Amino acid sequence: MKKLVLVLSLLILSVSCKSQNETVNANPKVFTPQNNPKLVVGIVVDQMRYDYLSRFYNKYSEGGFKRMMNEGFNCKNNHYNYIPTKTGPGHASIFTGTTPKYHGIIGNDWFDKKINDKVNCVEDNSVQPIGTNSKDGIKSPQRMLTTTFADENRLFTQLRGKTIGVSLKHRGAILPAGHTANAAFWLDYEHEGTGNWITSSFYMNRLPKWVEDFNTSNITESYFKEWNTLYPIESYTESGSDLNTFERILKGRETATFPYDLEELRTLNGNFKIIAESPYGNSLTTDFAIAAVDGEQLGQDEYTDVLTISYSSTDKIGHDYGVNAKETEDTYLRLDLDLERLFKVLDKKVGIGEYTVFLTSDHGAPDVPAYLYSEQIPAGLFNESAMFDDINMLLNDTYGITGLLLSRINNQLFFDHALIEKNNLNLQQIKQTAANGLLKYDLIDKVFITSEINILENTHGYVENMLANGHNQKRSGEVLFVYKPAVFKDTPWNRTGTDHHTGFNYDTHVPLLFFGKGIENGSTLKRTEIVDIAPTISALLGISFPNGSIGTPLEFVLEE
């Protein structure tokens, strides 16, 4: 009987296994490679508030911003989740999917505690300038601590997928492209530069022929021409009066009013720098980006390439003229046409439906404080230089030691630890003394101090959390202060035009548009954050997220 039971059991097991095998074999799983876009284009519009999309909407063409909004996906409530909102941190955060706490780009510049001096976010004295003798060529991404999605795409494709970064600003070209980029190119326009597109030996030892050809063409020089409004100036009803006291006046001019003769003004205003500070800088960037598509044959094989484009002139014009200026409106109307021109080239060269684009900004900006004040809205400028001297004097009076405070930058204070240890002083008491001194200033709203090992503790509030996300333990300062709304530091260049750095909505609320292959059509008012972009693109491509990414893929943006 036992033998019969055993035989029946084995028979049943055999039939069951055969049945399972037949079921598995009847529907075998076949691995199909992800149908990725041939090219991903990441566009950053420097200093673009979200409301520029809605404010100028009726004047935009159908092929630029509107095409992205109408055919793609519009995240209408997109924000930065850290302080400070500046260009370097913004570009790094967009493409790494993390914040300065982890990627380490805590400002455009910061105080380096090892050398007791200020450093630039892309400064690298180990490299040589290529295409120029200017110090603006000694740049690389080596200070950025984490990877970008472009880096991960390069690793995923065994370095077959290309990455090219383009911007007038070096940091706008370098940080988005990441550590493994084939190249990053920026314009040599500072310090009476050559007006050529340059790079550094971090990427190559000689400019490619297509870049040399671009530099020897007359394209850049052709933009020394009149800048007048694209449409009749009386139609620019979305902006304030052209003649006012809130805008920077160029050298050689008596008013900040249209038109501007750039050829006539170039000598007194930095030569090629005046192109960068006009909407023609964006047009030049578009020209060069299109040349890069051709010169590097981007999007022409089965491996996804990445092109990063940062439009810098919007930031420079915002700083000069402010949020409410007709110059700002005209710049965005012209940028819209540049985007249309770029998309038409991508349609032709890469193919409609074969590329993916996202567009965002590295920060926004407030209205000019003087303008707000004239309309009875609280605003102001704060003298940080006088504050620095006052706090150092307070520390000297309290502890009998001069020079305890070394630096103030990015709304942070840095102390001389060697001097503190030498005199056997209590670091935390010194921080507290400085913090109490800062709180006495009317325009400073909040002050925070870190622990002994420079960690922001008890970060449970909204502002506290944003400061913590922007705070790098090794690089950041130890006393942090926050201004009241619409307040920034008083400098000669900040008395007209605007600035940015805060955690207020005017600085954090920026556009986020997705468009092209793999992107749903629609919009959302759900809050999204800048760190969500890189993991979303990574998910689209089926690659690893950047190694420091803390964002969440925006599932509703991607086609199922």
XYZ file of C-alpha atoms in Angstrom:
560
model
C 0.000 0.000 0.000
C 2.819 2.383 0.892
C 4.519 1.589 -2.418
C 1.282 2.391 -4.297
C 0.946 5.746 -2.542
C 4.555 6.584 -3.347
C 4.129 5.720 -7.043
C 0.948 7.811 -7.278
C 2.665 10.742 -5.576
C 5.592 10.649 -7.972
C 3.199 10.440 -10.934
C 1.218 13.463 -9.749
C 4.429 15.425 -9.123
C 5.705 14.553 -12.615
C 2.463 15.642 -14.283
C 2.410 18.849 -12.218
C 5.995 19.734 -13.137
C 5.312 19.003 -16.814
C 2.210 21.183 -16.703
C 4.182 24.069 -15.118
C 6.947 23.752 -17.676
C 4.441 23.793 -20.511
C 2.834 26.900 -19.020
C 6.196 28.692 -18.728
C 7.316 27.651 -22.188
C 3.988 28.602 -23.739
C 4.569 32.280 -22.840
C 8.327 32.749 -22.687
C 9.549 36.164 -21.447
C 11.531 37.894 -24.139
C 13.807 40.759 -23.072
C 13.322 43.792 -25.275
C 15.725 46.711 -24.968
C 14.171 49.973 -23.829
C 13.187 52.167 -26.765
C 15.073 55.192 -25.555
C 15.188 58.629 -27.137
C 18.178 59.213 -29.360
C 18.895 62.496 -27.603
C 18.005 64.061 -24.258
C 18.236 67.863 -24.170
C 18.317 69.459 -20.724
C 17.599 73.202 -20.925
C 18.188 75.572 -18.007
C 16.954 79.155 -18.356
C 18.979 81.108 -15.840
C 16.796 83.192 -13.448
C 13.410 82.199 -14.911
C 10.409 82.600 -12.634
C 7.461 80.262 -13.256
C 5.121 83.149 -13.977
C 7.099 84.151 -17.071
C 5.324 81.231 -18.747
C 1.870 82.610 -17.947
C 2.667 86.336 -17.976
C 4.021 86.380 -21.526
C 1.998 83.416 -22.814
C -0.155 85.337 -25.273
C 2.916 86.775 -26.994
C 4.818 83.502 -27.331
C 5.006 81.719 -30.689
C 3.447 78.292 -31.163
C 6.801 76.540 -31.531
C 8.743 77.418 -28.374
C 7.436 77.544 -24.790
C 3.876 76.931 -26.013
C 4.892 73.816 -27.925
C 6.407 72.364 -24.776
C 3.338 73.241 -22.710
C 0.747 72.133 -25.278
C 2.422 68.942 -26.486
C 4.333 68.017 -23.332
C 3.854 68.062 -19.558
C 3.803 71.182 -17.375
C 4.674 70.858 -13.677
C 3.174 74.138 -12.476
C 4.173 73.896 -8.825
C 7.869 73.087 -9.133
C 10.247 74.341 -6.428
C 13.765 74.310 -5.076
C 14.001 72.580 -1.719
C 17.139 74.225 -0.341
C 18.888 77.512 0.365
C 20.839 79.208 -1.279
C 19.128 79.436 -4.677
C 22.081 80.364 -6.859
C 23.395 79.402 -10.282
C 26.058 76.855 -9.348
C 23.950 74.908 -6.835
C 20.930 75.100 -9.150
C 22.651 73.574 -12.151
C 24.261 70.872 -10.022
C 20.983 69.970 -8.309
C 18.977 69.722 -11.543
C 21.306 67.171 -13.076
C 22.407 65.228 -9.964
C 18.967 64.891 -8.377
C 20.303 65.962 -5.004
C 21.058 69.106 -2.990
C 24.229 70.961 -1.930
C 24.240 68.869 1.247
C 25.402 65.956 -0.884
C 26.726 67.286 -4.208
C 28.825 69.904 -2.415
C 28.207 72.889 -4.713
C 27.076 75.197 -1.921
C 27.312 78.436 -3.899
C 28.816 80.026 -6.967
C 31.746 80.713 -4.656
C 32.435 79.798 -1.066
C 35.073 80.124 1.646
C 37.434 77.148 1.552
C 38.373 76.298 5.129
C 41.510 74.422 4.082
C 43.145 77.336 2.309
C 41.313 80.173 4.121
C 40.295 81.767 0.844
C 37.331 82.017 -1.500
C 37.024 79.470 -4.316
C 34.787 79.225 -7.374
C 32.480 76.231 -7.796
C 34.216 75.069 -11.006
C 37.712 76.382 -10.331
C 40.461 73.809 -10.983
C 44.075 74.970 -11.069
C 45.227 71.536 -12.213
C 43.822 72.053 -15.737
C 44.854 74.291 -18.611
C 42.639 76.628 -20.658
C 41.917 75.428 -24.191
C 41.105 78.032 -26.836
C 42.144 80.973 -24.647
C 44.827 82.180 -22.260
C 42.201 83.470 -19.835
C 41.865 82.144 -16.315
C 38.225 81.496 -17.205
C 39.542 78.392 -18.946
C 40.944 76.755 -15.797
C 37.657 75.082 -14.921
C 36.289 71.567 -14.380
C 33.552 69.726 -12.430
C 36.006 68.335 -9.857
C 34.395 70.171 -6.904
C 31.037 68.454 -7.558
C 30.937 65.328 -5.397
C 28.215 63.252 -7.092
C 27.299 62.048 -10.575
C 24.765 63.536 -12.974
C 22.245 61.541 -14.990
C 24.499 62.264 -17.979
C 27.341 60.495 -16.147
C 25.095 57.510 -15.476
C 24.063 57.407 -19.130
C 27.712 57.391 -20.167
C 28.459 54.528 -17.776
C 25.364 52.599 -18.881
C 26.317 52.844 -22.568
C 29.980 51.966 -21.923
C 30.839 55.589 -22.799
C 29.234 55.253 -26.233
C 26.515 57.803 -25.508
C 27.925 61.327 -25.775
C 27.484 64.261 -23.399
C 28.043 67.868 -24.481
C 27.464 70.921 -22.260
C 26.890 74.435 -23.663
C 26.481 77.782 -21.903
C 27.876 81.293 -21.916
C 28.772 80.727 -18.242
C 31.411 78.134 -17.407
C 29.428 76.755 -14.458
C 26.308 76.543 -16.638
C 28.174 74.344 -19.130
C 30.327 72.275 -16.774
C 28.124 71.188 -13.872
C 25.173 69.818 -15.909
C 27.453 67.802 -18.207
C 29.079 66.055 -15.247
C 32.394 64.296 -14.752
C 32.442 62.041 -17.811
C 31.331 64.571 -20.429
C 32.943 64.471 -23.826
C 33.073 68.242 -23.654
C 31.725 71.379 -22.041
C 32.054 74.678 -23.913
C 31.545 78.216 -22.643
C 32.127 81.738 -23.984
C 35.298 83.675 -23.239
C 33.636 87.047 -22.599
C 34.742 88.086 -19.104
C 37.793 90.309 -18.461
C 37.840 91.609 -22.058
C 37.815 88.039 -23.374
C 38.214 86.904 -26.968
C 34.542 86.164 -27.643
C 35.497 82.606 -28.577
C 33.946 79.385 -27.300
C 36.480 77.661 -25.064
C 36.982 74.630 -22.831
C 39.697 73.184 -20.573
C 42.215 70.345 -20.660
C 39.901 68.402 -18.365
C 38.066 67.472 -21.571
C 40.587 67.734 -24.411
C 43.879 69.207 -25.536
C 42.545 71.053 -28.573
C 39.233 72.463 -29.694
C 37.371 70.319 -32.241
C 37.425 71.620 -35.802
C 33.731 72.496 -35.722
C 34.358 74.768 -32.693
C 37.371 76.368 -34.365
C 35.248 76.944 -37.459
C 32.509 78.548 -35.355
C 35.046 80.805 -33.643
C 36.522 81.977 -36.932
C 33.116 82.692 -38.425
C 31.457 86.095 -38.062
C 28.548 84.773 -35.995
C 29.526 86.280 -32.636
C 30.556 89.631 -34.106
C 27.242 89.814 -35.988
C 25.424 90.389 -32.713
C 27.046 93.784 -32.171
C 23.925 95.471 -33.496
C 20.896 97.367 -32.272
C 18.733 95.798 -29.599
C 15.232 97.184 -29.932
C 11.959 95.575 -28.917
C 10.854 92.645 -31.052
C 7.313 94.053 -31.234
C 6.057 97.650 -30.789
C 7.044 98.723 -27.285
C 3.527 100.008 -26.536
C 2.300 96.404 -26.818
C 4.504 95.313 -23.891
C 1.689 95.835 -21.406
C 2.885 92.969 -19.182
C 5.805 95.112 -17.973
C 6.347 98.475 -16.313
C 7.405 101.772 -17.816
C 10.554 101.712 -19.951
C 11.830 104.847 -18.235
C 12.223 104.383 -14.475
C 14.808 104.520 -11.700
C 14.941 100.792 -10.955
C 17.262 99.635 -13.752
C 20.997 99.661 -14.363
C 22.176 102.298 -16.851
C 24.898 101.100 -19.218
C 28.071 103.159 -19.454
C 27.686 105.661 -22.262
C 23.921 105.970 -21.762
C 21.842 108.449 -19.764
C 18.795 106.200 -19.372
C 17.964 102.475 -19.393
C 15.586 102.733 -22.342
C 15.252 101.184 -25.790
C 16.941 101.030 -28.233
C 20.474 99.914 -27.320
C 23.246 100.173 -29.917
C 25.580 97.345 -28.839
C 28.275 98.241 -31.373
C 28.414 101.774 -30.016
C 28.364 100.612 -26.368
C 30.766 97.662 -26.577
C 34.002 99.485 -25.711
C 32.669 100.986 -22.475
C 30.782 97.844 -21.403
C 33.220 94.947 -21.586
C 33.239 94.307 -25.341
C 31.778 90.781 -25.804
C 30.257 91.024 -22.324
C 27.557 93.317 -23.677
C 26.373 90.547 -26.009
C 26.049 88.213 -23.021
C 24.011 90.920 -21.273
C 21.543 91.179 -24.143
C 19.072 88.637 -25.602
C 21.561 88.050 -28.407
C 23.611 86.031 -25.938
C 20.781 83.477 -25.952
C 20.692 83.525 -29.745
C 24.448 82.946 -29.841
C 24.054 80.042 -27.406
C 21.387 78.545 -29.681
C 23.654 78.967 -32.704
C 26.436 77.127 -30.919
C 24.144 74.380 -29.574
C 22.883 73.722 -33.113
C 26.500 73.603 -34.319
C 27.195 71.053 -31.561
C 24.339 68.829 -32.752
C 25.944 68.766 -36.189
C 29.588 68.773 -35.119
C 29.208 65.964 -32.594
C 26.548 64.079 -34.597
C 24.267 63.988 -31.561
C 21.276 61.658 -31.706
C 22.545 59.835 -34.793
C 22.982 56.268 -33.497
C 21.345 53.742 -31.166
C 23.009 55.133 -28.033
C 21.286 58.002 -26.210
C 23.268 61.238 -26.239
C 22.814 64.135 -23.812
C 23.014 67.829 -24.706
C 22.807 70.349 -21.858
C 22.073 73.977 -22.706
C 22.029 76.785 -20.173
C 20.744 80.171 -21.319
C 22.684 82.713 -19.242
C 21.626 86.050 -20.717
C 18.246 85.916 -18.967
C 20.079 86.023 -15.638
C 22.319 88.891 -16.623
C 19.387 90.930 -17.932
C 17.377 90.162 -14.796
C 20.230 91.368 -12.607
C 20.529 94.550 -14.667
C 16.888 95.476 -15.244
C 14.705 93.425 -12.893
C 11.587 91.294 -13.092
C 9.230 94.052 -14.259
C 11.363 95.486 -17.057
C 10.453 95.681 -20.725
C 14.005 94.469 -21.381
C 13.166 91.268 -19.502
C 9.929 90.735 -21.413
C 11.648 91.275 -24.751
C 14.384 88.820 -23.788
C 11.851 86.047 -23.134
C 9.941 86.728 -26.345
C 13.207 86.430 -28.261
C 14.270 83.315 -26.307
C 10.945 81.746 -27.257
C 11.878 82.125 -30.930
C 15.326 80.675 -30.257
C 13.693 77.618 -28.684
C 11.431 77.260 -31.707
C 14.484 77.423 -33.955
C 16.276 74.777 -31.865
C 13.286 72.407 -31.873
C 12.921 72.687 -35.646
C 16.561 71.669 -36.054
C 16.080 68.713 -33.700
C 12.935 67.703 -35.612
C 14.981 67.611 -38.804
C 18.314 66.266 -37.549
C 17.192 63.790 -34.870
C 13.568 63.271 -35.869
C 10.167 64.260 -34.532
C 9.365 61.972 -31.616
C 12.960 60.749 -31.351
C 14.273 63.192 -28.733
C 13.234 64.287 -25.241
C 13.564 67.785 -23.781
C 13.103 69.182 -20.313
C 13.249 72.866 -19.435
C 13.643 74.409 -16.004
C 15.571 77.162 -14.230
C 18.330 77.350 -11.629
C 16.394 79.931 -9.538
C 13.873 82.724 -9.826
C 14.108 86.330 -8.613
C 12.102 89.017 -6.761
C 11.055 92.393 -8.048
C 13.573 95.165 -7.511
C 13.447 96.138 -3.793
C 13.255 99.852 -4.629
C 10.258 99.208 -6.895
C 8.500 97.118 -4.236
C 9.185 99.782 -1.640
C 7.700 102.430 -3.946
C 4.520 100.342 -4.028
C 4.494 100.078 -0.197
C 5.586 96.427 -0.186
C 8.252 95.661 2.463
C 11.731 95.298 0.938
C 15.269 96.436 1.550
C 19.035 96.144 1.152
C 21.345 94.997 3.941
C 24.949 96.140 4.380
C 26.804 92.863 4.934
C 30.249 94.485 4.956
C 29.312 96.725 7.873
C 27.703 93.740 9.623
C 30.913 91.708 9.263
C 32.955 94.467 10.888
C 30.369 94.914 13.652
C 30.270 91.190 14.537
C 34.059 90.957 14.559
C 34.161 93.958 16.901
C 31.521 92.320 19.115
C 33.615 89.145 19.337
C 36.750 91.168 20.041
C 35.007 93.087 22.841
C 33.602 89.861 24.313
C 36.654 87.570 24.094
C 39.573 89.978 23.753
C 40.743 88.401 20.488
C 40.731 90.080 17.072
C 39.930 88.269 13.833
C 37.771 85.432 15.189
C 35.421 85.838 12.222
C 37.169 84.972 8.953
C 34.520 85.286 6.268
C 30.883 85.943 5.434
C 29.499 84.559 2.189
C 26.185 83.020 1.080
C 24.570 84.301 4.319
C 26.977 82.194 6.374
C 29.730 83.037 8.857
C 33.083 81.244 9.059
C 35.289 81.311 12.159
C 39.034 80.943 12.722
C 39.192 77.535 14.433
C 42.973 77.621 14.831
C 42.757 80.955 16.671
C 39.887 79.686 18.815
C 41.811 76.541 19.800
C 45.032 78.456 20.392
C 43.273 80.693 22.906
C 41.289 77.821 24.450
C 37.951 79.487 23.653
C 34.550 77.797 23.507
C 33.463 77.531 19.864
C 29.769 77.138 20.640
C 29.761 80.203 22.871
C 31.399 82.236 20.112
C 28.758 81.067 17.625
C 26.005 81.986 20.066
C 27.480 85.442 20.631
C 27.649 86.073 16.887
C 24.107 84.755 16.397
C 22.736 87.038 19.118
C 24.469 89.959 17.412
C 22.912 89.106 14.049
C 19.398 88.893 15.486
C 19.571 92.549 16.456
C 19.470 93.645 12.795
C 15.975 94.552 11.639
C 16.299 93.083 8.130
C 17.576 89.715 9.394
C 14.624 87.469 10.208
C 16.195 84.246 11.512
C 19.594 83.000 12.657
C 20.771 79.409 13.109
C 23.942 77.898 14.547
C 25.386 74.451 13.923
C 26.694 71.814 16.316
C 30.378 71.518 17.198
C 30.956 69.373 14.111
C 29.017 71.738 11.841
C 25.664 69.965 11.551
C 22.347 71.811 11.502
C 20.277 70.184 14.240
C 16.526 70.218 14.974
C 15.692 70.908 11.320
C 11.946 70.387 11.664
C 10.701 73.710 10.285
C 10.262 74.644 6.623
C 13.138 77.140 6.522
C 15.291 74.944 8.735
C 14.846 71.998 6.388
C 15.749 74.103 3.345
C 18.886 75.363 5.082
C 19.841 71.810 6.048
C 19.438 70.645 2.437
C 21.792 73.408 1.328
C 24.323 72.842 4.102
C 27.422 70.724 3.510
C 29.133 69.677 6.732
C 32.675 70.179 5.457
C 32.166 73.228 3.255
C 29.424 75.386 4.759
C 29.594 78.028 7.459
C 28.603 77.618 11.105
C 26.204 80.496 11.653
C 23.481 80.970 9.033
C 21.108 83.905 8.717
C 17.939 84.491 6.710
C 16.642 87.875 5.567
C 13.076 89.065 5.579
C 11.296 88.747 2.199
C 12.582 90.903 -0.686
C 15.814 91.777 1.112
C 19.300 91.121 -0.203
C 22.761 92.467 0.386
C 23.492 96.094 -0.397
C 26.063 96.421 -3.166
C 26.436 99.011 -5.946
C 25.074 96.514 -8.490
C 22.092 95.517 -6.297
C 20.663 99.012 -5.956
C 19.071 98.521 -9.361
C 17.928 95.275 -10.934
C 17.435 92.127 -8.895
C 19.246 89.301 -7.091
C 18.438 85.825 -5.722
C 19.490 83.329 -3.026
C 16.514 82.836 -0.690
C 13.974 80.131 0.090
C 11.011 82.380 -0.687
C 8.646 81.490 -3.522
C 9.969 84.183 -5.848
C 13.333 82.339 -5.838
C 12.169 78.720 -5.538
C 9.169 78.548 -7.916
C 10.552 77.811 -11.386
C 9.217 76.174 -14.559
C 9.472 72.455 -15.219
C 8.404 71.384 -18.692
C 8.908 67.952 -20.274
C 8.410 67.369 -23.984
C 9.079 64.693 -26.597
C 9.630 60.969 -26.623
C 8.276 59.060 -23.643
C 6.472 62.099 -22.170
C 2.765 62.271 -21.357
C 0.658 65.254 -22.395
C -0.809 67.150 -19.452
C -0.095 69.272 -16.403
C -0.197 69.123 -12.623
C -0.406 71.438 -9.632
C 1.075 68.718 -7.434
C 4.277 69.942 -5.799
C 7.398 68.721 -7.537
C 10.969 69.509 -6.590
C 14.078 70.212 -8.589
C 15.721 67.010 -7.339
C 12.976 64.981 -9.079
C 14.218 65.813 -12.576
C 17.337 63.622 -12.717
C 15.639 60.440 -11.416
C 12.747 61.052 -13.834
C 15.103 61.189 -16.823
C 17.024 58.217 -15.431
C 13.779 56.238 -15.184
C 12.907 57.220 -18.759
C 16.271 55.886 -19.946
C 16.248 52.802 -17.714
C 19.614 53.688 -16.185
C 20.923 54.006 -12.641
C 19.933 57.107 -10.747
C 22.807 59.538 -10.041
C 24.716 58.197 -7.048
C 23.622 60.959 -4.653
C 20.063 61.357 -5.942
C 17.371 61.882 -3.311
C 14.529 62.856 -5.674
C 11.522 60.817 -6.777
C 10.763 59.910 -10.411
C 7.701 61.810 -11.592
C 5.724 58.783 -12.741
C 2.810 60.853 -14.042
C 5.120 62.633 -16.500
C 6.234 59.425 -18.251
C 4.199 57.477 -20.782
C 3.201 53.999 -19.602
